[in-house]
Coordinates of C-alpha atoms and ligand atoms in Angstrom, one line a residue:
M755 CA -21.1 27.6 28.4
K756 CA -18.6 25.4 26.4
V757 CA -19.0 24.0 22.9
Y758 CA -16.9 21.0 22.0
G759 CA -16.4 21.0 18.3
T760 CA -14.5 22.6 15.4
A761 CA -15.1 26.0 13.8
T762 CA -15.2 24.3 10.3
S763 CA -17.6 21.5 11.2
A764 CA -21.0 21.7 9.5
A765 CA -22.6 20.1 12.6
T766 CA -20.9 22.6 14.9
H767 CA -22.0 25.5 12.8
P768 CA -25.7 25.6 13.9
V769 CA -24.6 25.8 17.5
L770 CA -22.2 28.6 16.8
M771 CA -24.7 30.3 14.6
V772 CA -27.5 30.4 17.3
L773 CA -24.9 31.7 19.8
A774 CA -23.9 34.4 17.3
E775 CA -27.5 35.4 16.6
K776 CA -28.1 35.7 20.3
E777 CA -24.8 37.5 20.8
H778 CA -23.9 35.1 23.6
E779 CA -20.3 34.2 24.2
A780 CA -19.3 30.6 24.8
E781 CA -16.0 28.9 24.8
L782 CA -15.2 26.8 21.8
V783 CA -13.1 23.8 22.9
H784 CA -11.5 22.6 19.7
V785 CA -11.8 18.8 19.1
S786 CA -9.8 17.9 16.0
I787 CA -11.7 15.4 13.9
L788 CA -8.8 15.2 11.5
K789 CA -6.5 14.1 14.3
G790 CA -9.1 11.7 15.6
E791 CA -9.7 13.5 19.0
D792 CA -13.4 12.9 18.6
K793 CA -12.8 9.2 18.9
L794 CA -10.8 9.3 22.2
P795 CA -12.3 7.9 25.3
E796 CA -12.4 11.3 27.0
H797 CA -14.5 12.7 24.2
R798 CA -16.7 9.7 24.0
R799 CA -17.5 10.3 27.7
L800 CA -19.2 13.5 26.5
Q801 CA -20.5 12.2 23.1
P802 CA -20.8 8.4 23.0
F803 CA -21.0 8.3 19.2
G804 CA -17.6 9.9 18.9
E805 CA -18.8 13.0 17.0
V806 CA -19.0 16.8 17.5
P807 CA -20.6 19.0 18.7
V808 CA -21.3 18.8 22.4
L809 CA -22.7 21.6 24.5
E810 CA -21.9 22.0 28.2
D811 CA -24.1 24.4 30.1
D812 CA -23.4 24.7 33.8
G813 CA -23.0 20.9 34.1
F814 CA -25.8 20.1 31.7
L815 CA -24.4 18.1 28.7
L816 CA -26.2 17.9 25.4
Y817 CA -25.2 16.4 22.0
E818 CA -26.8 16.3 18.5
S819 CA -26.5 19.6 16.7
R820 CA -30.2 20.1 16.0
A821 CA -31.2 19.4 19.6
I822 CA -28.5 21.9 20.8
M823 CA -29.7 24.6 18.4
R824 CA -33.3 24.2 19.6
Y825 CA -32.2 24.2 23.3
L826 CA -30.1 27.4 22.9
D827 CA -33.0 29.1 21.2
R828 CA -35.2 28.4 24.2
R829 CA -32.5 28.9 26.8
L830 CA -31.0 32.2 25.7
P831 CA -32.5 35.7 25.5
G832 CA -32.3 37.7 22.4
I833 CA -33.7 37.1 18.9
Q834 CA -36.2 34.3 18.7
L835 CA -35.4 31.8 16.0
S836 CA -38.5 29.6 16.4
P837 CA -41.8 31.2 15.3
A838 CA -44.5 31.5 17.9
D839 CA -47.2 30.8 15.4
P840 CA -47.9 27.0 15.5
Q841 CA -48.1 26.7 11.7
A842 CA -45.0 28.7 11.1
W843 CA -43.2 26.7 13.8
A844 CA -44.4 23.4 12.1
L845 CA -43.1 24.6 8.8
M846 CA -39.8 25.4 10.3
E847 CA -39.6 21.8 11.7
Q848 CA -40.6 20.5 8.2
W849 CA -37.7 22.3 6.6
I850 CA -35.2 21.2 9.3
S851 CA -36.4 17.6 8.6
I852 CA -36.0 18.1 4.8
E853 CA -32.4 19.3 5.5
Q854 CA -31.7 16.2 7.6
C855 CA -33.3 13.7 5.3
Y856 CA -32.6 15.0 1.8
V857 CA -29.8 17.6 1.9
S858 CA -27.0 17.0 4.3
S859 CA -26.1 13.4 3.0
P860 CA -26.0 14.3 -0.7
V861 CA -24.0 17.5 0.2
W862 CA -21.5 15.3 2.0
E863 CA -21.2 13.1 -1.2
M864 CA -20.5 16.3 -3.1
V865 CA -17.9 17.3 -0.5
R866 CA -16.2 13.9 -1.0
S867 CA -15.9 14.7 -4.7
G868 CA -14.4 18.1 -4.3
P869 CA -11.4 20.1 -3.0
V870 CA -12.4 19.9 0.7
Y871 CA -12.0 16.1 0.6
D872 CA -8.5 16.5 -0.8
I873 CA -7.6 18.5 2.3
I874 CA -9.2 15.8 4.6
R875 CA -7.4 13.0 2.7
R876 CA -4.1 14.8 3.1
S877 CA -4.7 15.5 6.8
V878 CA -5.8 12.2 8.3
G879 CA -3.3 9.6 9.2
M880 CA -5.1 6.8 7.6
E881 CA -6.4 5.7 4.2
L882 CA -9.8 7.1 3.4
P883 CA -12.2 5.7 0.7
P884 CA -11.9 7.2 -2.7
P885 CA -14.2 10.0 -3.8
P886 CA -17.5 9.0 -5.4
D887 CA -17.5 8.3 -9.1
A888 CA -19.4 10.3 -11.7
A889 CA -22.6 8.2 -11.1
G890 CA -22.4 8.9 -7.4
V891 CA -22.0 12.6 -7.9
A892 CA -24.9 12.6 -10.4
A893 CA -27.1 10.8 -7.9
A894 CA -26.2 13.3 -5.2
R895 CA -26.9 16.2 -7.5
S896 CA -30.3 14.7 -8.5
T897 CA -31.4 14.3 -4.8
L898 CA -30.4 17.9 -4.1
A899 CA -32.1 19.2 -7.3
T900 CA -35.4 17.7 -6.1
A901 CA -35.1 19.3 -2.6
F902 CA -34.0 22.6 -4.1
D903 CA -36.9 22.7 -6.5
V904 CA -39.3 22.4 -3.6
A905 CA -37.5 25.1 -1.7
D906 CA -37.3 27.3 -4.7
T907 CA -41.1 27.1 -5.1
T908 CA -41.7 27.9 -1.5
L909 CA -39.3 30.8 -1.6
G910 CA -41.1 32.2 -4.6
G911 CA -43.9 33.2 -2.2
Q912 CA -42.1 34.2 1.0
Q913 CA -38.7 35.5 2.2
Y914 CA -37.7 32.6 4.4
L915 CA -38.4 28.8 4.6
A916 CA -40.9 29.0 7.4
G917 CA -42.4 32.4 6.4
D918 CA -41.4 35.9 6.8
T919 CA -38.7 35.6 9.4
F920 CA -35.2 34.0 9.6
S921 CA -35.5 30.8 11.7
L922 CA -33.8 27.6 12.8
A923 CA -34.7 26.3 9.4
E924 CA -32.1 28.6 7.8
V925 CA -29.7 27.8 10.6
S926 CA -29.9 24.1 9.7
W927 CA -29.5 24.6 6.0
L928 CA -26.7 27.2 6.0
P929 CA -23.7 24.9 6.8
Y930 CA -24.6 22.3 4.2
L931 CA -25.2 24.9 1.4
Q932 CA -21.9 26.6 2.4
Y933 CA -20.1 23.3 2.0
L934 CA -21.9 22.6 -1.3
V935 CA -20.7 25.9 -2.7
A936 CA -17.2 25.0 -1.6
S937 CA -17.6 21.6 -3.4
N938 CA -18.5 22.6 -7.0
G939 CA -22.2 22.6 -6.3
G940 CA -23.0 26.3 -6.2
D941 CA -24.7 26.1 -9.6
L942 CA -27.5 24.0 -7.9
I943 CA -28.3 27.1 -5.9
T944 CA -27.7 29.9 -8.4
E945 CA -29.7 28.3 -11.2
R946 CA -32.9 28.6 -9.0
P947 CA -33.8 32.3 -8.7
N948 CA -35.7 32.2 -5.5
L949 CA -33.3 29.9 -3.8
A950 CA -30.4 32.1 -5.1
R951 CA -32.0 35.3 -3.7
W952 CA -32.6 33.6 -0.3
W953 CA -29.0 32.2 -0.3
A954 CA -27.6 35.6 -1.1
A955 CA -29.5 37.1 1.9
I956 CA -28.8 34.4 4.5
S957 CA -25.1 33.7 3.6
T958 CA -24.3 37.4 4.0
R959 CA -25.8 37.7 7.5
P960 CA -23.1 39.2 9.8
S961 CA -23.5 36.2 12.2
W962 CA -22.9 33.7 9.5
A963 CA -19.9 35.8 8.2
R964 CA -18.4 35.3 11.7
V965 CA -19.0 31.6 12.1
G966 CA -19.5 30.0 8.7
H967 CA -15.9 28.8 8.0
V968 CA -15.4 25.9 5.8
L969 CA -12.2 23.7 5.9
E970 CA -9.6 25.4 3.8
E971 CA -6.4 24.0 5.0
A972 CA -5.0 20.9 6.8
E973 CA -4.9 21.2 10.6
Ligands
LIG1954 N1 -26.0 13.7 14.2 C1 -24.8 14.4 14.6 C2 -23.8 14.4 13.5 C3 -22.5 15.1 13.9 C4 -21.4 15.0 12.9 O1 -21.6 14.4 11.8 N2 -20.3 15.5 13.2 C5 -19.2 15.4 12.4 C6 -18.5 16.7 12.1 S1 -19.4 17.8 11.0 C7 -18.2 14.5 13.1 O2 -18.0 14.6 14.3 N3 -17.6 13.6 12.3 C8 -16.6 12.8 12.9 C9 -16.7 11.4 12.4 O3 -17.8 11.0 12.0 O4 -15.7 10.7 12.4 C10 -25.2 15.9 15.0 O5 -26.0 16.5 14.2 O6 -24.6 16.4 16.0

């Protein structure tokens, strides 16, 4: 198996995380976003939208991080990251959808206001838009606060988002929360006790410690 992506990309993380949880080795083929390699014709032949990640499994090509994480969970032996119970499974899907609709975009706004974006702006060979202003940051924080309040309430009654076991819901949230912490947004987690307890547990999983690298220096 090959994963085309970067070790610090939030969209590549779920793929690497499922592989780590399953203890399955795959080759990470580095595609530098900062150098624009994701926009080259040879990469677009694998991913027509010019983004990472892409999975190649014995000639089978798949892109879109959430599709890949679900595929790998079914495809590989080892720990099951999707609950068998239909209701727990549906709740997992609900929390993945919440991440996609209400968490990842405002986190990216926060990233654009923090130190990671300084690294990106220094690295790319073109002018990037300025960081969001104070109103933009406040709007992102407010959207995140709403989602985090809902998660905090749920986590007051159970250990994980979909119930009592770690699932793909956590896999989909981890990268964005890690980037939020790296972008002056960690208080949004720590000020919510159940969310904070859950974050402390999932962010210290050995698999995440191996794959959850955020961008810390220019390529
Ligand atoms: N919907 C895609 C989004 C992937 C995505 O946003 N990838 C980022 C890296 S984290 C990327 O390739 N960005 C390059 C760009 O947009 O120029 C997925 O989940 O796979």
